[in-house]
C-alpha cells in the first residue's frame, strides 16, 4: 500500500527569509517536489522562470483562470499569483511530498479545498527584525518596504489559521523545525493505523 | 511569559520496548520529567522503587484512591496502576515537559481529563516481531506471553485514539521520531501565537 504524499503549505511575511529556508529544505530533501506558482509580477534579479515562478502575462493568467486550472489564485499587491492543481494532485498520488509556498489568501483557499494539507507559517523572531531584513535585502525602495510591513500587519491576523509556526531565528533552526513537523505528521495515527490493523 | 510544559502520554504493547526508548529519551533530554506511576505489581528483577514505579500494597493503593490522589488509575492483569495528579500539574505549570508511560485504559482517562496532552503509541514493525521480542526477553513463561499477546490484540483497537504512532524498528529511529513529535508540538500555532501578536 503506497502512502499518499503530504502537501505542505508554507507562508510567511515578506522578507522573513522564506526562499532561504526553502532552498535549504530542498537541498537536504531533493525528493520533495516544490510546486512552482504562476505569477504576473516581474522577475526579481536572479529569479529563474520555471524554477522560482512561472512568469506569465496578465492575459495568459486570466486565460488559465477561465480554463479552471488553478487550485487557488489571488491578486496581491497588484499582481496575480496562482497554483496549478493537476501537478500537485498527481505528485501526492505518487506518494511524493509537495511543498507549496503561497501567501495567506491563497493558503486559505488551499486549506479549504485540501483540509489534509499541513500548514506552516514562517515568522521572524520579532517585527523589528523583519523590518531590518527588508532594508538589508536592498531590493525595495522605502515605499515598497512600508507597503510590505503594512501587509505583514494584515497577514498577522490570519496566522492563527495555520497549524504550525516556525521561527526563522537561524536558517538551520528553522529547517530543523520544518523537518520535525514533516516527521511528526508522518507519525500521525491516521496515517499509520495499518501498523496495528494486522494485529 | 513562561510557556507551559507539554504532557506526553506514551503507551505501547507489552514487550514493544517502551523502557528502552524511554531510557534513551531521558538520557538525551534530562530536562524532561518522567512521571513515576504507582503500582501494586511485584517489581521485576532490576526495577527500582521510586524510579521505575512506586511499588505499594493493594491497601495503600486503595487508600490513595479514596483520598482522590490519582489523575487516573486502572486495574490491569490483576494489578493496580495509577498516576499522581499533583506532581504532573506542578511540573507543567513550571514549564517542564512531563512524560507519562501508561497503559491504554489509563491513557484514555488522562486524555479525557487533559485534552491538551500529546499521545504517542509505540508499535513494533510487525506482530510477529512483538511475539519474538516477548520470548527473547525471557522474563515471562509461555502462559504470560500468550496473555500479553491477547491483551495486545485488545489494545490494538484503541490505538486510533492516539495522536501519533511511533514505530520501534530501531531504538534510535523511534527516539528520533519521538523528539520530532515534541518539536513539532512546540511549533503548534496556538502555542506560538505570541510571536505574531506583537505585530
CSV table of C-alpha atoms in Angstrom, one decimal:
chain,number,residue,atom,x,y,z
A,1,UNK,CA,0.0,0.0,0.0
A,2,UNK,CA,1.6,3.2,-1.2
A,3,UNK,CA,1.2,6.0,1.4
A,4,UNK,CA,0.0,9.3,-0.1
A,5,UNK,CA,2.3,12.3,-0.1
A,6,UNK,CA,1.9,15.2,2.3
A,7,UNK,CA,1.0,18.6,1.0
A,8,UNK,CA,2.9,21.3,2.9
A,9,UNK,CA,1.6,24.8,2.6
A,10,UNK,CA,4.3,27.4,3.6
A,11,UNK,CA,3.6,31.1,4.1
A,12,UNK,CA,5.4,33.9,5.8
A,13,UNK,CA,5.8,37.6,6.0
A,14,UNK,CA,7.5,39.2,3.0
A,15,UNK,CA,11.2,39.4,3.9
A,16,UNK,CA,11.2,36.7,6.6
A,17,UNK,CA,13.5,34.5,4.6
A,18,UNK,CA,11.2,32.0,3.0
A,19,UNK,CA,13.4,31.5,0.0
A,20,UNK,CA,16.5,30.7,2.0
A,21,UNK,CA,14.6,28.2,4.2
A,22,UNK,CA,13.1,26.6,1.1
A,23,UNK,CA,16.4,26.3,-0.7
A,24,UNK,CA,17.9,24.5,2.4
A,25,UNK,CA,14.9,22.2,2.7
A,26,UNK,CA,15.1,21.2,-1.0
A,27,UNK,CA,18.9,20.8,-0.8
A,28,UNK,CA,18.6,18.4,2.1
A,29,UNK,CA,15.5,16.6,0.8
A,30,UNK,CA,15.6,16.7,-3.0
A,31,UNK,CA,12.7,14.1,-3.1
A,32,UNK,CA,10.3,16.8,-2.0
A,33,UNK,CA,8.5,18.4,-5.0
A,34,UNK,CA,8.5,22.1,-4.9
A,35,UNK,CA,5.3,23.5,-6.5
A,36,UNK,CA,6.2,26.4,-8.8
A,37,UNK,CA,3.5,29.0,-8.8
A,38,UNK,CA,2.3,31.1,-11.7
A,39,UNK,CA,2.6,34.9,-11.4
A,40,UNK,CA,2.2,38.1,-13.4
A,41,UNK,CA,4.8,40.0,-11.3
A,42,UNK,CA,8.1,40.9,-12.9
A,43,UNK,CA,11.0,38.6,-12.1
A,44,UNK,CA,13.5,39.9,-9.5
A,45,UNK,CA,17.2,39.8,-10.3
A,46,UNK,CA,18.4,36.2,-10.3
A,47,UNK,CA,14.9,34.7,-10.4
A,48,UNK,CA,14.5,31.9,-13.0
A,49,UNK,CA,11.4,31.3,-15.0
A,50,UNK,CA,10.0,27.8,-14.2
A,51,UNK,CA,12.1,27.5,-11.1
A,52,UNK,CA,11.2,30.4,-8.8
A,53,UNK,CA,7.9,31.1,-10.6
A,54,UNK,CA,6.2,30.5,-13.9
A,55,UNK,CA,6.2,34.1,-15.1
A,56,UNK,CA,3.2,34.8,-17.4
A,57,UNK,CA,1.3,37.9,-18.7
A,58,UNK,CA,-2.0,39.0,-17.2
A,59,UNK,CA,-3.7,37.8,-20.4
A,60,UNK,CA,-2.3,34.3,-20.1
A,61,UNK,CA,-3.0,34.2,-16.4
A,62,UNK,CA,-6.7,35.1,-17.0
A,63,UNK,CA,-7.0,32.5,-19.7
A,64,UNK,CA,-5.8,29.9,-17.2
A,65,UNK,CA,-8.4,31.1,-14.7
A,66,UNK,CA,-11.1,30.7,-17.3
A,67,UNK,CA,-9.9,27.1,-18.0
A,68,UNK,CA,-10.2,26.3,-14.3
A,69,UNK,CA,-6.5,25.3,-14.0
A,70,UNK,CA,-5.9,26.8,-10.6
A,71,UNK,CA,-6.2,25.2,-7.2
A,72,UNK,CA,-6.3,28.7,-6.0
A,73,UNK,CA,-5.3,32.1,-7.3
A,74,UNK,CA,-5.2,35.6,-5.8
A,75,UNK,CA,-4.3,39.2,-6.6
A,76,UNK,CA,-1.8,40.5,-4.2
A,77,UNK,CA,-0.1,43.9,-4.4
A,78,UNK,CA,-1.3,44.4,-7.9
A,79,UNK,CA,-0.2,41.0,-9.3
A,80,UNK,CA,-1.8,37.7,-9.8
A,81,UNK,CA,-0.4,34.5,-8.1
A,82,UNK,CA,-1.8,31.0,-8.7
A,83,UNK,CA,-1.2,27.3,-8.1
A,84,UNK,CA,-1.7,24.6,-10.7
A,85,UNK,CA,-3.9,21.8,-9.3
A,86,UNK,CA,-3.1,18.9,-11.6
A,87,UNK,CA,0.7,18.7,-10.9
A,88,UNK,CA,0.1,18.7,-7.1
A,89,UNK,CA,-2.6,16.1,-7.2
A,90,UNK,CA,-0.5,13.8,-9.4
A,91,UNK,CA,2.6,14.1,-7.1
A,92,UNK,CA,0.6,13.4,-3.9
A,93,UNK,CA,-1.0,10.3,-5.5
A,94,UNK,CA,2.5,9.0,-6.4
A,95,UNK,CA,3.4,9.3,-2.7
A,96,UNK,CA,5.6,12.4,-3.2
A,97,UNK,CA,5.5,15.2,-0.6
A,98,UNK,CA,4.7,18.6,-2.2
A,99,UNK,CA,5.9,21.9,-0.8
A,100,UNK,CA,3.8,24.9,-1.8
A,101,UNK,CA,4.9,28.5,-1.0
A,102,UNK,CA,1.9,30.7,-1.0
A,103,UNK,CA,0.6,34.0,0.5
A,104,UNK,CA,-2.2,33.9,3.1
A,105,UNK,CA,-5.2,34.4,0.8
A,106,UNK,CA,-4.1,31.6,-1.4
A,107,UNK,CA,-3.2,29.4,1.5
A,108,UNK,CA,-6.7,29.8,3.0
A,109,UNK,CA,-8.1,28.6,-0.3
A,110,UNK,CA,-5.8,25.6,-0.4
A,111,UNK,CA,-6.6,24.6,3.2
A,112,UNK,CA,-10.2,24.9,2.4
A,113,UNK,CA,-10.0,22.6,-0.6
A,114,UNK,CA,-7.4,20.2,0.8
A,115,UNK,CA,-8.0,20.1,4.6
A,116,UNK,CA,-5.4,17.3,4.9
A,117,UNK,CA,-2.7,19.9,4.0
A,118,UNK,CA,-0.1,20.7,6.6
A,119,UNK,CA,0.2,24.5,7.0
A,120,UNK,CA,3.3,26.3,8.3
A,121,UNK,CA,3.8,30.0,8.8
A,122,UNK,CA,7.3,31.3,9.0
A,123,UNK,CA,7.9,34.2,11.4
A,124,UNK,CA,10.9,36.4,12.3
A,125,UNK,CA,12.0,36.4,15.9
A,126,UNK,CA,10.4,40.0,16.1
A,127,UNK,CA,8.8,42.6,14.0
A,128,UNK,CA,11.8,44.9,14.3
A,129,UNK,CA,13.9,42.1,12.8
A,130,UNK,CA,11.5,41.8,9.9
A,131,UNK,CA,11.9,45.5,9.2
A,132,UNK,CA,15.7,45.2,9.5
A,133,UNK,CA,15.7,42.2,7.0
A,134,UNK,CA,13.6,44.1,4.4
A,135,UNK,CA,16.0,47.1,4.5
A,136,UNK,CA,19.1,44.8,4.4
A,137,UNK,CA,17.8,43.0,1.4
A,138,UNK,CA,18.2,46.2,-0.6
A,139,UNK,CA,15.8,45.2,-3.4
A,140,UNK,CA,13.0,47.5,-2.4
A,141,UNK,CA,12.5,51.3,-2.0
A,142,UNK,CA,11.2,52.9,1.2
A,143,UNK,CA,7.6,53.0,-0.1
A,144,UNK,CA,7.6,49.3,-1.1
A,145,UNK,CA,9.1,48.3,2.3
A,146,UNK,CA,6.4,50.3,4.2
A,147,UNK,CA,3.8,48.6,2.0
A,148,UNK,CA,5.2,45.1,2.8
A,149,UNK,CA,5.2,45.9,6.5
A,150,UNK,CA,1.6,47.1,6.3
A,151,UNK,CA,0.7,43.8,4.5
A,152,UNK,CA,2.5,41.9,7.3
A,153,UNK,CA,0.4,43.5,9.9
A,154,UNK,CA,-2.7,42.4,8.0
A,155,UNK,CA,-1.4,38.9,7.4
A,156,UNK,CA,-0.6,38.5,11.1
A,157,UNK,CA,-4.3,38.3,11.8
A,158,UNK,CA,-4.5,35.1,9.7
A,159,UNK,CA,-1.6,33.2,11.3
A,160,UNK,CA,-3.9,31.6,13.8
A,161,UNK,CA,-5.4,29.5,11.0
A,162,UNK,CA,-2.1,27.8,10.3
A,163,UNK,CA,-1.3,24.5,12.1
A,164,UNK,CA,2.4,25.4,12.9
A,165,UNK,CA,4.5,28.5,13.4
A,166,UNK,CA,8.2,28.1,12.6
A,167,UNK,CA,10.6,30.8,13.9
A,168,UNK,CA,13.3,31.8,11.5
A,169,UNK,CA,15.9,32.9,14.0
A,170,UNK,CA,18.6,31.0,12.2
A,171,UNK,CA,18.1,29.1,9.0
A,172,UNK,CA,19.4,25.9,10.4
A,173,UNK,CA,17.0,26.0,13.3
A,174,UNK,CA,14.0,26.9,11.1
A,175,UNK,CA,14.9,24.0,8.7
A,176,UNK,CA,15.2,21.6,11.6
A,177,UNK,CA,11.8,22.6,13.0
A,178,UNK,CA,10.3,22.2,9.5
A,179,UNK,CA,11.7,18.7,9.1
A,180,UNK,CA,10.5,17.8,12.6
A,181,UNK,CA,7.0,18.8,11.6
A,182,UNK,CA,7.2,16.7,8.5
A,183,UNK,CA,8.4,13.7,10.5
A,184,UNK,CA,5.7,14.2,13.2
A,185,UNK,CA,3.0,14.5,10.5
A,186,UNK,CA,4.1,11.2,9.0
A,187,UNK,CA,3.7,9.6,12.5
A,188,UNK,CA,0.0,10.7,12.8
A,189,UNK,CA,-2.1,7.8,13.9
A,190,UNK,CA,-4.5,8.1,11.0
A,191,UNK,CA,-1.6,7.7,8.5
A,192,UNK,CA,0.0,4.7,10.3
A,193,UNK,CA,-3.0,2.8,11.6
A,194,UNK,CA,-2.1,0.0,9.2
A,195,UNK,CA,0.7,-0.9,11.6
A,196,UNK,CA,-1.9,-2.1,14.1
A,197,UNK,CA,-4.6,-3.3,11.8
A,198,UNK,CA,-2.6,-6.5,11.2
A,199,UNK,CA,-2.7,-7.2,15.0
B,1,UNK,CA,5.7,34.8,29.6
B,2,UNK,CA,6.6,31.3,30.7
B,3,UNK,CA,5.3,28.6,28.2
B,4,UNK,CA,3.5,25.7,29.9
B,5,UNK,CA,5.1,22.3,29.7
B,6,UNK,CA,3.8,19.6,27.4
B,7,UNK,CA,2.3,16.4,28.8
B,8,UNK,CA,3.3,13.4,26.7
B,9,UNK,CA,1.3,10.2,27.2
B,10,UNK,CA,3.2,7.1,25.9
B,11,UNK,CA,1.7,3.7,25.6
B,12,UNK,CA,2.6,0.6,23.7
B,13,UNK,CA,2.1,-3.1,23.5
B,14,UNK,CA,3.8,-5.1,26.3
B,15,UNK,CA,7.2,-6.1,25.0
B,16,UNK,CA,7.5,-3.5,22.3
B,17,UNK,CA,10.5,-1.8,24.0
B,18,UNK,CA,8.9,1.1,25.8
B,19,UNK,CA,11.5,1.1,28.6
B,20,UNK,CA,14.5,1.1,26.2
B,21,UNK,CA,13.0,4.0,24.3
B,22,UNK,CA,12.2,6.0,27.4
B,23,UNK,CA,15.7,5.4,28.8
B,24,UNK,CA,17.2,6.9,25.6
B,25,UNK,CA,14.8,9.8,25.6
B,26,UNK,CA,15.6,10.7,29.2
B,27,UNK,CA,19.3,10.3,28.7
B,28,UNK,CA,19.3,12.7,25.8
B,29,UNK,CA,16.8,15.2,27.4
B,30,UNK,CA,17.3,15.0,31.2
B,31,UNK,CA,15.1,18.2,31.5
B,32,UNK,CA,12.1,16.0,30.7
B,33,UNK,CA,10.3,14.9,33.9
B,34,UNK,CA,9.4,11.2,33.9
B,35,UNK,CA,6.2,10.6,35.9
B,36,UNK,CA,6.7,7.6,38.1
B,37,UNK,CA,3.4,5.6,38.4
B,38,UNK,CA,2.2,3.8,41.4
B,39,UNK,CA,1.6,0.1,41.1
B,40,UNK,CA,0.7,-3.0,43.2
B,41,UNK,CA,2.5,-5.4,41.0
B,42,UNK,CA,5.7,-7.1,42.1
B,43,UNK,CA,9.0,-5.4,41.0
B,44,UNK,CA,10.8,-7.3,38.1
B,45,UNK,CA,14.5,-8.0,38.5
B,46,UNK,CA,16.4,-4.8,38.4
B,47,UNK,CA,13.4,-2.5,38.9
B,48,UNK,CA,14.0,0.2,41.4
B,49,UNK,CA,11.3,1.6,43.7
B,50,UNK,CA,10.7,5.3,43.1
B,51,UNK,CA,12.4,5.1,39.7
B,52,UNK,CA,10.6,2.5,37.7
B,53,UNK,CA,7.5,2.6,39.8
B,54,UNK,CA,6.4,3.5,43.2
B,55,UNK,CA,5.6,-0.1,44.5
B,56,UNK,CA,2.8,-0.1,47.0
B,57,UNK,CA,0.5,-2.6,48.6
B,58,UNK,CA,-3.1,-3.0,47.5
B,59,UNK,CA,-4.2,-1.5,50.8
B,60,UNK,CA,-2.1,1.6,50.4
B,61,UNK,CA,-3.2,2.0,46.7
B,62,UNK,CA,-6.8,1.8,47.7
B,63,UNK,CA,-6.3,4.4,50.4
B,64,UNK,CA,-4.8,6.8,47.8
B,65,UNK,CA,-7.8,6.2,45.6
B,66,UNK,CA,-10.1,7.2,48.4
B,67,UNK,CA,-8.0,10.4,49.0
B,68,UNK,CA,-8.5,11.3,45.3
B,69,UNK,CA,-4.8,11.4,44.6
B,70,UNK,CA,-4.9,9.8,41.2
B,71,UNK,CA,-5.2,11.5,37.8
B,72,UNK,CA,-6.2,8.1,36.7
B,73,UNK,CA,-5.9,4.5,37.9
B,74,UNK,CA,-6.8,1.2,36.4
B,75,UNK,CA,-6.6,-2.5,37.2
B,76,UNK,CA,-4.7,-4.4,34.6
B,77,UNK,CA,-3.8,-8.0,34.6
B,78,UNK,CA,-4.8,-8.3,38.3
B,79,UNK,CA,-2.7,-5.3,39.4
B,80,UNK,CA,-3.5,-1.6,40.1
B,81,UNK,CA,-1.6,1.1,38.2
B,82,UNK,CA,-2.1,4.8,39.0
B,83,UNK,CA,-0.8,8.3,38.2
B,84,UNK,CA,-0.4,11.1,40.8
B,85,UNK,CA,-2.0,14.3,39.7
B,86,UNK,CA,-0.3,16.9,41.7
B,87,UNK,CA,3.3,16.3,40.6
B,88,UNK,CA,2.3,16.4,37.0
B,89,UNK,CA,0.3,19.6,37.3
B,90,UNK,CA,3.1,21.4,39.2
B,91,UNK,CA,5.7,20.4,36.7
B,92,UNK,CA,3.6,21.5,33.7
B,93,UNK,CA,3.0,24.9,35.4
B,94,UNK,CA,6.7,25.3,35.8
B,95,UNK,CA,7.2,24.9,32.0
B,96,UNK,CA,8.6,21.4,32.4
B,97,UNK,CA,7.7,18.7,29.8
B,98,UNK,CA,6.3,15.6,31.5
B,99,UNK,CA,6.5,12.1,30.1
B,100,UNK,CA,3.9,9.6,31.3
B,101,UNK,CA,4.1,5.9,30.4
B,102,UNK,CA,0.7,4.4,30.8
B,103,UNK,CA,-1.5,1.5,29.5
B,104,UNK,CA,-4.4,2.3,27.2
B,105,UNK,CA,-7.2,2.4,29.8
B,106,UNK,CA,-5.2,4.9,31.9
B,107,UNK,CA,-4.2,6.9,28.8
B,108,UNK,CA,-7.8,7.2,27.8
B,109,UNK,CA,-8.7,8.7,31.2
B,110,UNK,CA,-5.7,11.1,31.1
B,111,UNK,CA,-6.6,12.3,27.5
B,112,UNK,CA,-10.1,12.8,28.7
B,113,UNK,CA,-9.1,15.0,31.7
B,114,UNK,CA,-6.2,16.7,29.9
B,115,UNK,CA,-7.1,17.0,26.2
B,116,UNK,CA,-4.0,19.1,25.6
B,117,UNK,CA,-1.9,16.1,26.2
B,118,UNK,CA,0.2,14.7,23.3
B,119,UNK,CA,-0.4,10.9,23.0
B,120,UNK,CA,2.0,8.5,21.4
B,121,UNK,CA,1.6,4.8,20.8
B,122,UNK,CA,4.7,2.7,20.3
B,123,UNK,CA,4.3,-0.2,17.9
B,124,UNK,CA,6.6,-3.0,16.7
B,125,UNK,CA,7.3,-3.2,13.0
B,126,UNK,CA,5.0,-6.3,13.0
B,127,UNK,CA,3.0,-8.5,15.3
B,128,UNK,CA,5.5,-11.4,14.7
B,129,UNK,CA,8.3,-9.2,15.9
B,130,UNK,CA,6.3,-8.4,19.1
B,131,UNK,CA,6.0,-12.1,19.8
B,132,UNK,CA,9.7,-12.6,19.1
B,133,UNK,CA,10.7,-9.8,21.5
B,134,UNK,CA,8.5,-11.2,24.3
B,135,UNK,CA,10.1,-14.6,24.0
B,136,UNK,CA,13.6,-13.0,23.7
B,137,UNK,CA,13.1,-11.0,26.9
B,138,UNK,CA,13.0,-14.3,28.8
B,139,UNK,CA,11.2,-12.9,31.8
B,140,UNK,CA,7.8,-14.5,31.2
B,141,UNK,CA,6.5,-18.0,30.9
B,142,UNK,CA,4.5,-19.2,27.9
B,143,UNK,CA,1.2,-18.6,29.6
B,144,UNK,CA,2.1,-15.0,30.5
B,145,UNK,CA,3.4,-14.3,27.0
B,146,UNK,CA,0.1,-15.6,25.4
B,147,UNK,CA,-1.8,-13.4,27.8
B,148,UNK,CA,0.3,-10.4,26.8
B,149,UNK,CA,-0.3,-11.1,23.1
B,150,UNK,CA,-4.1,-11.4,23.8
B,151,UNK,CA,-4.0,-8.0,25.6
B,152,UNK,CA,-2.1,-6.5,22.7
B,153,UNK,CA,-4.9,-7.6,20.3
B,154,UNK,CA,-7.4,-5.9,22.6
B,155,UNK,CA,-5.3,-2.7,22.9
B,156,UNK,CA,-4.8,-2.5,19.1
B,157,UNK,CA,-8.4,-1.4,18.9
B,158,UNK,CA,-7.7,1.7,20.9
B,159,UNK,CA,-4.6,2.9,19.0
B,160,UNK,CA,-6.8,5.1,16.7
B,161,UNK,CA,-7.5,7.3,19.7
B,162,UNK,CA,-3.8,8.3,20.0
B,163,UNK,CA,-2.4,11.3,18.1
B,164,UNK,CA,0.8,9.6,17.0
B,165,UNK,CA,2.2,6.2,16.2
B,166,UNK,CA,5.9,5.7,16.6
B,167,UNK,CA,7.4,2.5,15.0
B,168,UNK,CA,10.1,0.9,17.2
B,169,UNK,CA,12.1,-0.7,14.4
B,170,UNK,CA,15.3,0.6,15.8
B,171,UNK,CA,15.6,2.4,19.1
B,172,UNK,CA,17.5,5.3,17.5
B,173,UNK,CA,14.8,5.8,14.9
B,174,UNK,CA,11.9,5.6,17.5
B,175,UNK,CA,13.7,8.2,19.7
B,176,UNK,CA,14.2,10.5,16.7
B,177,UNK,CA,10.5,10.3,15.8
B,178,UNK,CA,9.6,10.9,19.4
B,179,UNK,CA,11.7,14.1,19.5
B,180,UNK,CA,10.4,15.3,16.2
B,181,UNK,CA,6.9,15.0,17.6
B,182,UNK,CA,7.9,17.0,20.7
B,183,UNK,CA,9.5,19.7,18.5
B,184,UNK,CA,6.5,19.8,16.1
B,185,UNK,CA,4.1,20.1,19.1
B,186,UNK,CA,6.1,23.1,20.4
B,187,UNK,CA,5.7,24.7,17.0
B,188,UNK,CA,1.8,24.5,17.1
B,189,UNK,CA,0.3,27.8,16.2
B,190,UNK,CA,-1.7,28.0,19.4
B,191,UNK,CA,1.5,27.7,21.5
B,192,UNK,CA,3.4,30.3,19.5
B,193,UNK,CA,0.8,32.8,18.5
B,194,UNK,CA,2.5,35.4,20.8
B,195,UNK,CA,5.2,35.6,18.1
B,196,UNK,CA,2.7,37.5,15.8
B,197,UNK,CA,0.6,39.2,18.4
B,198,UNK,CA,3.3,41.9,18.7
B,199,UNK,CA,2.9,42.6,15.0
